[in-house]
PDB file of C-alpha atoms in Angstrom:
ATOM      1  CA  MET A   1      23.357  84.376 132.358  1.00 43.00           C
ATOM      2  CA  ALA A   2      20.573  87.707 131.263  1.00 50.00           C
ATOM      3  CA  ARG A   3      17.797  88.216 131.490  1.00 57.00           C
ATOM      4  CA  ASN A   4      16.422  89.496 127.574  1.00 62.00           C
ATOM      5  CA  ILE A   5      14.122  92.379 128.312  1.00 78.00           C
ATOM      6  CA  GLN A   6      10.109  91.290 128.170  1.00 83.00           C
ATOM      7  CA  SER A   7       8.693  94.474 126.158  1.00 84.00           C
ATOM      8  CA  LEU A   8      11.346  94.351 123.842  1.00 88.00           C
ATOM      9  CA  GLU A   9      10.774  90.811 123.389  1.00 88.00           C
ATOM     10  CA  ARG A  10       6.887  92.088 122.766  1.00 91.00           C
ATOM     11  CA  ALA A  11       8.045  94.539 120.233  1.00 90.00           C
ATOM     12  CA  ALA A  12       9.803  91.900 118.493  1.00 89.00           C
ATOM     13  CA  ALA A  13       7.025  89.468 118.905  1.00 90.00           C
ATOM     14  CA  MET A  14       4.078  92.374 117.199  1.00 90.00           C
ATOM     15  CA  LEU A  15       7.423  93.030 114.538  1.00 88.00           C
ATOM     16  CA  ARG A  16       6.742  89.528 113.111  1.00 86.00           C
ATOM     17  CA  LEU A  17       2.933  88.317 113.586  1.00 88.00           C
ATOM     18  CA  LEU A  18       2.837  92.073 111.697  1.00 85.00           C
ATOM     19  CA  ALA A  19       5.149  90.601 109.124  1.00 79.00           C
ATOM     20  CA  GLY A  20       2.979  87.178 108.661  1.00 71.00           C
ATOM     21  CA  GLY A  21      -0.383  86.611 107.450  1.00 57.00           C
ATOM     22  CA  GLU A  22      -3.327  89.354 107.870  1.00 58.00           C
ATOM     23  CA  ARG A  23      -1.486  92.723 106.631  1.00 63.00           C
ATOM     24  CA  ARG A  24      -2.936  94.669 108.728  1.00 80.00           C
ATOM     25  CA  LEU A  25      -4.027  93.491 112.476  1.00 89.00           C
ATOM     26  CA  GLY A  26      -6.782  95.179 114.855  1.00 91.00           C
ATOM     27  CA  LEU A  27      -5.280  96.082 119.078  1.00 93.00           C
ATOM     28  CA  SER A  28      -7.529  92.925 119.454  1.00 92.00           C
ATOM     29  CA  ASP A  29      -6.645  90.795 116.761  1.00 91.00           C
ATOM     30  CA  ILE A  30      -2.914  91.437 117.898  1.00 92.00           C
ATOM     31  CA  ALA A  31      -3.110  91.074 121.985  1.00 92.00           C
ATOM     32  CA  SER A  32      -5.216  88.079 121.683  1.00 92.00           C
ATOM     33  CA  ALA A  33      -2.288  86.067 119.387  1.00 90.00           C
ATOM     34  CA  LEU A  34       0.143  87.406 121.503  1.00 92.00           C
ATOM     35  CA  ASP A  35      -1.712  86.858 124.872  1.00 93.00           C
ATOM     36  CA  LEU A  36      -1.070  90.132 126.395  1.00 93.00           C
ATOM     37  CA  ALA A  37      -4.023  92.623 127.995  1.00 93.00           C
ATOM     38  CA  LYS A  38      -4.605  94.720 125.315  1.00 93.00           C
ATOM     39  CA  GLY A  39      -3.522  98.126 128.068  1.00 93.00           C
ATOM     40  CA  THR A  40      -0.228  96.127 127.412  1.00 93.00           C
ATOM     41  CA  ALA A  41      -0.319  96.079 123.562  1.00 93.00           C
ATOM     42  CA  HIS A  42      -1.347  98.879 122.775  1.00 94.00           C
ATOM     43  CA  GLY A  43       1.494 100.564 124.661  1.00 94.00           C
ATOM     44  CA  ILE A  44       3.840  99.332 122.685  1.00 94.00           C
ATOM     45  CA  LEU A  45       2.785  99.897 119.929  1.00 94.00           C
ATOM     46  CA  ARG A  46       2.130 103.285 120.510  1.00 93.00           C
ATOM     47  CA  THR A  47       5.574 104.047 121.375  1.00 93.00           C
ATOM     48  CA  LEU A  48       6.184 101.224 117.690  1.00 92.00           C
ATOM     49  CA  GLN A  49       4.423 103.806 115.949  1.00 91.00           C
ATOM     50  CA  HIS A  50       6.364 106.370 117.326  1.00 89.00           C
ATOM     51  CA  GLU A  51       9.329 104.886 116.273  1.00 87.00           C
ATOM     52  CA  GLY A  52       7.490 104.912 112.593  1.00 86.00           C
ATOM     53  CA  PHE A  53       8.313 101.274 113.060  1.00 86.00           C
ATOM     54  CA  VAL A  54       4.549 100.364 113.271  1.00 90.00           C
ATOM     55  CA  GLU A  55       1.450 103.208 111.510  1.00 89.00           C
ATOM     56  CA  GLN A  56      -1.784 102.935 112.468  1.00 90.00           C
ATOM     57  CA  ASP A  57      -5.093 103.457 109.521  1.00 85.00           C
ATOM     58  CA  ALA A  58      -7.108 105.845 110.034  1.00 84.00           C
ATOM     59  CA  THR A  59     -10.356 104.178 109.406  1.00 86.00           C
ATOM     60  CA  SER A  60      -9.581 100.942 110.607  1.00 88.00           C
ATOM     61  CA  GLY A  61      -7.464 102.127 113.128  1.00 91.00           C
ATOM     62  CA  ARG A  62      -5.609  98.715 112.502  1.00 90.00           C
ATOM     63  CA  TYR A  63      -1.780  98.108 112.838  1.00 91.00           C
ATOM     64  CA  GLN A  64       0.926  97.449 110.367  1.00 87.00           C
ATOM     65  CA  LEU A  65       4.571  97.756 110.349  1.00 84.00           C
ATOM     66  CA  GLY A  66       6.193 100.834 109.463  1.00 81.00           C
ATOM     67  CA  ALA A  67       7.991 102.403 107.074  1.00 71.00           C
ATOM     68  CA  GLU A  68      11.340 103.265 108.859  1.00 73.00           C
ATOM     69  CA  LEU A  69      11.488  99.481 109.496  1.00 70.00           C
ATOM     70  CA  LEU A  70      10.851  99.138 105.510  1.00 59.00           C
ATOM     71  CA  ARG A  71      14.218 101.651 104.888  1.00 61.00           C
ATOM     72  CA  LEU A  72      15.816  99.756 107.643  1.00 65.00           C
ATOM     73  CA  GLY A  73      15.590  96.660 105.581  1.00 59.00           C
ATOM     74  CA  ASN A  74      16.789  97.983 102.625  1.00 52.00           C
ATOM     75  CA  SER A  75      19.468  99.853 103.716  1.00 58.00           C
ATOM     76  CA  TYR A  76      19.806  96.459 105.260  1.00 58.00           C
ATOM     77  CA  LEU A  77      19.312  94.853 102.300  1.00 50.00           C
ATOM     78  CA  ASP A  78      22.251  97.159 100.145  1.00 71.00           C
ATOM     79  CA  VAL A  79      25.043  97.178 102.533  1.00 79.00           C
ATOM     80  CA  HIS A  80      25.149  93.006 101.504  1.00 80.00           C
ATOM     81  CA  GLU A  81      24.733  93.632  98.325  1.00 83.00           C
ATOM     82  CA  LEU A  82      27.700  95.587  98.096  1.00 88.00           C
ATOM     83  CA  ARG A  83      29.558  93.464 100.519  1.00 88.00           C
ATOM     84  CA  ALA A  84      28.301  90.823  98.449  1.00 88.00           C
ATOM     85  CA  ARG A  85      29.144  92.306  94.555  1.00 89.00           C
ATOM     86  CA  ALA A  86      32.300  93.642  96.245  1.00 92.00           C
ATOM     87  CA  LEU A  87      33.855  90.302  97.748  1.00 91.00           C
ATOM     88  CA  VAL A  88      35.404  88.948  93.812  1.00 93.00           C
ATOM     89  CA  TRP A  89      36.855  92.626  93.657  1.00 95.00           C
ATOM     90  CA  THR A  90      38.536  93.978  97.007  1.00 96.00           C
ATOM     91  CA  ASP A  91      40.018  90.044  96.937  1.00 95.00           C
ATOM     92  CA  ASP A  92      41.907  90.546  94.408  1.00 95.00           C
ATOM     93  CA  LEU A  93      42.980  94.034  94.434  1.00 96.00           C
ATOM     94  CA  ALA A  94      44.413  93.170  97.999  1.00 96.00           C
ATOM     95  CA  ARG A  95      46.000  90.172  95.623  1.00 94.00           C
ATOM     96  CA  SER A  96      47.378  92.903  93.143  1.00 94.00           C
ATOM     97  CA  SER A  97      48.287  95.354  95.586  1.00 94.00           C
ATOM     98  CA  GLY A  98      50.062  93.476  99.004  1.00 94.00           C
ATOM     99  CA  GLU A  99      48.181  96.133 101.222  1.00 95.00           C
ATOM    100  CA  SER A 100      44.566  95.431 102.986  1.00 96.00           C
ATOM    101  CA  VAL A 101      41.567  96.494 100.708  1.00 97.00           C
ATOM    102  CA  TYR A 102      38.692  97.763 103.359  1.00 97.00           C
ATOM    103  CA  LEU A 103      34.479  98.762 101.928  1.00 96.00           C
ATOM    104  CA  GLY A 104      33.134 101.027 104.680  1.00 93.00           C
ATOM    105  CA  VAL A 105      29.791 102.607 104.112  1.00 91.00           C
ATOM    106  CA  LEU A 106      27.992 106.239 105.808  1.00 89.00           C
ATOM    107  CA  HIS A 107      26.706 105.155 109.178  1.00 84.00           C
ATOM    108  CA  GLN A 108      26.043 107.344 112.365  1.00 78.00           C
ATOM    109  CA  GLN A 109      28.467 110.434 110.967  1.00 85.00           C
ATOM    110  CA  GLY A 110      32.280 107.471 110.889  1.00 90.00           C
ATOM    111  CA  VAL A 111      32.767 104.714 108.355  1.00 92.00           C
ATOM    112  CA  LEU A 112      31.113 101.825 108.341  1.00 89.00           C
ATOM    113  CA  ILE A 113      33.852  98.615 107.371  1.00 91.00           C
ATOM    114  CA  VAL A 114      32.101  96.279 105.921  1.00 89.00           C
ATOM    115  CA  HIS A 115      34.143  94.166 104.967  1.00 92.00           C
ATOM    116  CA  HIS A 116      37.916  93.303 105.493  1.00 94.00           C
ATOM    117  CA  VAL A 117      40.127  92.198 103.454  1.00 94.00           C
ATOM    118  CA  PHE A 118      43.655  91.129 104.480  1.00 94.00           C
ATOM    119  CA  ARG A 119      47.375  91.997 103.286  1.00 92.00           C
ATOM    120  CA  PRO A 120      48.027  89.049 101.826  1.00 90.00           C
ATOM    121  CA  ASP A 121      50.761  88.203 103.630  1.00 87.00           C
ATOM    122  CA  ASP A 122      52.135  86.189 107.227  1.00 79.00           C
ATOM    123  CA  SER A 123      51.727  88.897 109.549  1.00 85.00           C
ATOM    124  CA  ARG A 124      48.852  89.233 112.314  1.00 88.00           C
ATOM    125  CA  GLN A 125      46.191  91.256 111.086  1.00 85.00           C
ATOM    126  CA  VAL A 126      43.022  91.961 112.890  1.00 85.00           C
ATOM    127  CA  LEU A 127      39.601  91.867 111.584  1.00 85.00           C
ATOM    128  CA  GLU A 128      37.943  95.505 111.451  1.00 85.00           C
ATOM    129  CA  VAL A 129      34.452  94.947 110.044  1.00 86.00           C
ATOM    130  CA  GLY A 130      32.081  96.794 112.059  1.00 83.00           C
ATOM    131  CA  ALA A 131      34.935  99.601 113.827  1.00 87.00           C
ATOM    132  CA  MET A 132      33.911 102.534 113.298  1.00 90.00           C
ATOM    133  CA  GLN A 133      36.507 105.694 111.498  1.00 94.00           C
ATOM    134  CA  PRO A 134      36.116 108.889 110.949  1.00 94.00           C
ATOM    135  CA  LEU A 135      34.359 110.825 108.334  1.00 94.00           C
ATOM    136  CA  HIS A 136      36.758 113.486 107.788  1.00 94.00           C
ATOM    137  CA  SER A 137      40.755 112.123 107.739  1.00 95.00           C
ATOM    138  CA  THR A 138      40.407 108.899 106.399  1.00 96.00           C
ATOM    139  CA  ALA A 139      40.363 107.974 102.850  1.00 97.00           C
ATOM    140  CA  LEU A 140      36.811 106.303 102.945  1.00 97.00           C
ATOM    141  CA  GLY A 141      35.934 108.948 104.356  1.00 96.00           C
ATOM    142  CA  LYS A 142      36.909 111.945 102.274  1.00 96.00           C
ATOM    143  CA  VAL A 143      35.133 109.738  99.601  1.00 97.00           C
ATOM    144  CA  LEU A 144      31.996 109.537 101.113  1.00 95.00           C
ATOM    145  CA  SER A 145      32.037 112.943 102.216  1.00 95.00           C
ATOM    146  CA  ALA A 146      32.512 113.796  98.421  1.00 95.00           C
ATOM    147  CA  TYR A 147      30.026 111.971  96.872  1.00 93.00           C
ATOM    148  CA  ASP A 148      27.682 111.124  99.583  1.00 90.00           C
ATOM    149  CA  PRO A 149      25.784 115.544 100.531  1.00 89.00           C
ATOM    150  CA  VAL A 150      24.631 113.079 102.863  1.00 87.00           C
ATOM    151  CA  ALA A 151      27.601 112.675 104.179  1.00 90.00           C
ATOM    152  CA  HIS A 152      29.317 115.644 103.679  1.00 91.00           C
ATOM    153  CA  SER A 153      25.982 117.117 106.220  1.00 88.00           C
ATOM    154  CA  GLU A 154      27.589 114.812 108.984  1.00 88.00           C
ATOM    155  CA  VAL A 155      30.703 115.928 108.385  1.00 91.00           C
ATOM    156  CA  VAL A 156      29.904 119.615 108.437  1.00 87.00           C
ATOM    157  CA  GLU A 157      28.384 118.919 112.242  1.00 85.00           C
ATOM    158  CA  VAL A 158      31.185 116.098 113.939  1.00 85.00           C
ATOM    159  CA  GLU A 159      34.487 117.575 115.442  1.00 85.00           C
ATOM    160  CA  ARG A 160      37.109 116.995 113.072  1.00 91.00           C
ATOM    161  CA  LYS A 161      39.440 116.174 115.644  1.00 92.00           C
ATOM    162  CA  ALA A 162      43.900 117.113 114.348  1.00 93.00           C
ATOM    163  CA  PHE A 163      44.390 112.722 115.107  1.00 94.00           C
ATOM    164  CA  THR A 164      47.803 113.338 113.572  1.00 94.00           C
ATOM    165  CA  GLY A 165      49.570 117.064 112.314  1.00 93.00           C
ATOM    166  CA  ARG A 166      48.808 116.150 109.213  1.00 94.00           C
ATOM    167  CA  THR A 167      44.526 116.532 109.910  1.00 94.00           C
ATOM    168  CA  VAL A 168      42.706 119.217 108.137  1.00 94.00           C
ATOM    169  CA  SER A 169      40.395 120.055 110.493  1.00 92.00           C
ATOM    170  CA  ASP A 170      39.216 123.192 109.544  1.00 92.00           C
ATOM    171  CA  MET A 171      36.102 123.376 107.192  1.00 93.00           C
ATOM    172  CA  ALA A 172      37.651 125.549 104.366  1.00 93.00           C
ATOM    173  CA  GLU A 173      41.654 123.754 103.989  1.00 94.00           C
ATOM    174  CA  PHE A 174      38.244 120.019 104.035  1.00 94.00           C
ATOM    175  CA  GLU A 175      35.833 121.995 101.242  1.00 95.00           C
ATOM    176  CA  ALA A 176      39.209 122.013  99.640  1.00 96.00           C
ATOM    177  CA  LEU A 177      40.293 118.974  99.475  1.00 94.00           C
ATOM    178  CA  LEU A 178      36.566 117.874  98.798  1.00 95.00           C
ATOM    179  CA  ASP A 179      36.727 119.472  95.385  1.00 96.00           C
ATOM    180  CA  LEU A 180      40.272 117.877  94.877  1.00 96.00           C
ATOM    181  CA  THR A 181      38.429 114.238  95.033  1.00 96.00           C
ATOM    182  CA  ARG A 182      35.977 114.871  93.343  1.00 95.00           C
ATOM    183  CA  ALA A 183      38.145 116.612  90.097  1.00 95.00           C
ATOM    184  CA  ARG A 184      40.415 113.745  90.077  1.00 95.00           C
ATOM    185  CA  GLY A 185      38.286 110.524  91.383  1.00 95.00           C
ATOM    186  CA  TYR A 186      39.757 109.698  94.235  1.00 97.00           C
ATOM    187  CA  ALA A 187      40.985 110.931  97.942  1.00 97.00           C
ATOM    188  CA  ASP A 188      43.954 109.812  99.939  1.00 96.00           C
ATOM    189  CA  ASP A 189      44.535 109.996 104.252  1.00 96.00           C
ATOM    190  CA  VAL A 190      48.874 109.904 103.898  1.00 95.00           C
ATOM    191  CA  GLU A 191      48.799 109.728 108.069  1.00 95.00           C
ATOM    192  CA  GLU A 192      46.751 111.938 108.770  1.00 95.00           C
ATOM    193  CA  THR A 193      44.938 109.342 110.602  1.00 96.00           C
ATOM    194  CA  TRP A 194      47.559 107.229 111.976  1.00 95.00           C
ATOM    195  CA  GLU A 195      50.871 108.838 112.432  1.00 95.00           C
ATOM    196  CA  GLY A 196      53.378 106.101 109.651  1.00 95.00           C
ATOM    197  CA  VAL A 197      49.539 104.137 107.843  1.00 95.00           C
ATOM    198  CA  ALA A 198      48.552 105.963 104.829  1.00 96.00           C
ATOM    199  CA  SER A 199      45.306 104.618 102.517  1.00 97.00           C
ATOM    200  CA  VAL A 200      43.741 105.966  99.076  1.00 98.00           C
ATOM    201  CA  ALA A 201      39.468 105.285  98.446  1.00 98.00           C
ATOM    202  CA  ALA A 202      38.357 105.259  95.693  1.00 97.00           C
ATOM    203  CA  PRO A 203      33.420 105.903  95.480  1.00 96.00           C
ATOM    204  CA  ILE A 204      31.608 103.214  94.259  1.00 94.00           C
ATOM    205  CA  HIS A 205      28.404 103.856  92.693  1.00 91.00           C
ATOM    206  CA  ASP A 206      24.894 102.335  91.914  1.00 86.00           C
ATOM    207  CA  ARG A 207      22.838 102.181  89.178  1.00 84.00           C
ATOM    208  CA  ARG A 208      21.031 105.166  90.106  1.00 79.00           C
ATOM    209  CA  ARG A 209      24.369 107.429  89.328  1.00 82.00           C
ATOM    210  CA  MET A 210      24.153 107.351  94.047  1.00 84.00           C
ATOM    211  CA  PRO A 211      27.543 107.351  96.454  1.00 88.00           C
ATOM    212  CA  VAL A 212      26.663 103.818  98.300  1.00 90.00           C
ATOM    213  CA  GLY A 213      30.080 103.447  99.619  1.00 93.00           C
ATOM    214  CA  ALA A 214      33.526 103.350  99.096  1.00 96.00           C
ATOM    215  CA  VAL A 215      36.916 100.659  98.856  1.00 97.00           C
ATOM    216  CA  GLY A 216      40.267 101.556  99.373  1.00 97.00           C
ATOM    217  CA  VAL A 217      43.780  99.852 100.276  1.00 97.00           C
ATOM    218  CA  THR A 218      45.506 100.583 103.285  1.00 96.00           C
ATOM    219  CA  GLY A 219      49.685 100.422 104.070  1.00 95.00           C
ATOM    220  CA  ALA A 220      52.509 101.310 105.908  1.00 95.00           C
ATOM    221  CA  VAL A 221      53.746 104.759 104.659  1.00 95.00           C
ATOM    222  CA  GLU A 222      57.010 103.168 102.751  1.00 94.00           C
ATOM    223  CA  ARG A 223      54.344 100.774 100.595  1.00 94.00           C
ATOM    224  CA  VAL A 224      51.883 102.732  99.758  1.00 93.00           C
ATOM    225  CA  CYS A 225      53.940 106.101  98.621  1.00 94.00           C
ATOM    226  CA  VAL A 226      56.974 106.823  96.635  1.00 92.00           C
ATOM    227  CA  ASP A 227      58.621 110.366  97.161  1.00 88.00           C
ATOM    228  CA  GLY A 228      55.213 111.323  99.581  1.00 85.00           C
ATOM    229  CA  GLU A 229      53.182 110.608  96.698  1.00 90.00           C
ATOM    230  CA  LEU A 230      50.747 107.793  96.436  1.00 94.00           C
ATOM    231  CA  ARG A 231      52.394 104.800  94.153  1.00 94.00           C
ATOM    232  CA  PRO A 232      50.084 104.987  90.417  1.00 96.00           C
ATOM    233  CA  GLU A 233      49.590 101.785  90.034  1.00 96.00           C
ATOM    234  CA  LEU A 234      48.381 101.900  93.893  1.00 96.00           C
ATOM    235  CA  VAL A 235      45.621 104.520  92.678  1.00 96.00           C
ATOM    236  CA  ALA A 236      44.684 103.065  89.903  1.00 97.00           C
ATOM    237  CA  ALA A 237      44.135  99.399  90.822  1.00 97.00           C
ATOM    238  CA  VAL A 238      41.794 101.094  93.586  1.00 97.00           C
ATOM    239  CA  ARG A 239      40.216 103.209  90.994  1.00 97.00           C
ATOM    240  CA  ASP A 240      39.725  99.908  88.656  1.00 96.00           C
ATOM    241  CA  CYS A 241      38.163  98.074  92.038  1.00 97.00           C
ATOM    242  CA  ALA A 242      35.368 100.556  92.376  1.00 96.00           C
ATOM    243  CA  ARG A 243      34.653 101.044  88.403  1.00 95.00           C
ATOM    244  CA  ALA A 244      34.070  96.988  89.078  1.00 95.00           C
ATOM    245  CA  VAL A 245      31.632  96.869  91.617  1.00 95.00           C
ATOM    246  CA  SER A 246      29.947  99.899  90.299  1.00 94.00           C
ATOM    247  CA  ARG A 247      29.856  98.291  87.108  1.00 93.00           C
ATOM    248  CA  ASP A 248      28.178  94.713  89.372  1.00 91.00           C
ATOM    249  CA  LEU A 249      25.216  97.337  91.304  1.00 88.00           C
ATOM    250  CA  GLY A 250      24.436  98.656  87.226  1.00 86.00           C
ATOM    251  CA  ALA A 251      26.205 101.193  87.078  1.00 84.00           C
ATOM    252  CA  SER A 252      26.804 102.673  83.759  1.00 75.00           C
ATOM    253  CA  ARG A 253      28.942 105.696  83.235  1.00 64.00           C
ATOM    254  CA  PHE A 254      31.632 107.422  86.030  1.00 55.00           C
TER     255      PHE A 254
END
């Protein structure tokens, strides 16, 4: 069995200690509560402080949880609220479209799949929650890049790899695609990432009108497209799903 890393265990214990009881604790209090030497406790606190997980009051010298930990916590809650709000609507979309449905958010210069509804048939499928997709070639990624300024900055910096002969790698051409995405309210991916696979996705906004994710369907080109174009009823269903989730998150305008 793999051994736990002691320094990480101590850092985790320290964060739990600061999260409960007293709002701020001194070095001696922390060291005593965790049965650590002051030097050891101070070293861990300095590292946590450097990473923004702990802050030290300039006057009292006491420690408290830092803003970075709060940001991560809010991000976690936002993603889980998004997923919870989308459950019913994505199930309905999979049922009406007959295709797989994916819910994605921006994460580390890519799209993190946070929810996946299987295609409603008896075919063998693999759950892709936790998988990463590229920003520049997938429908989900284009939507995020078009509506989220942070995602746009990320896609400018990443290597825009050509996965197929249809992948758009040139930045000027890609910017034109983003303009088109914003103009029509959805993005597509017709064999730009995987041969024989097509997708369509639309943005999800929260009560502040901020883009918080994207929802889309993915399937075989012959089912998703007709004569090389996306099925209009499929595009409408995806956009309706995105609007419904946005409404549940408090968005009032689209």
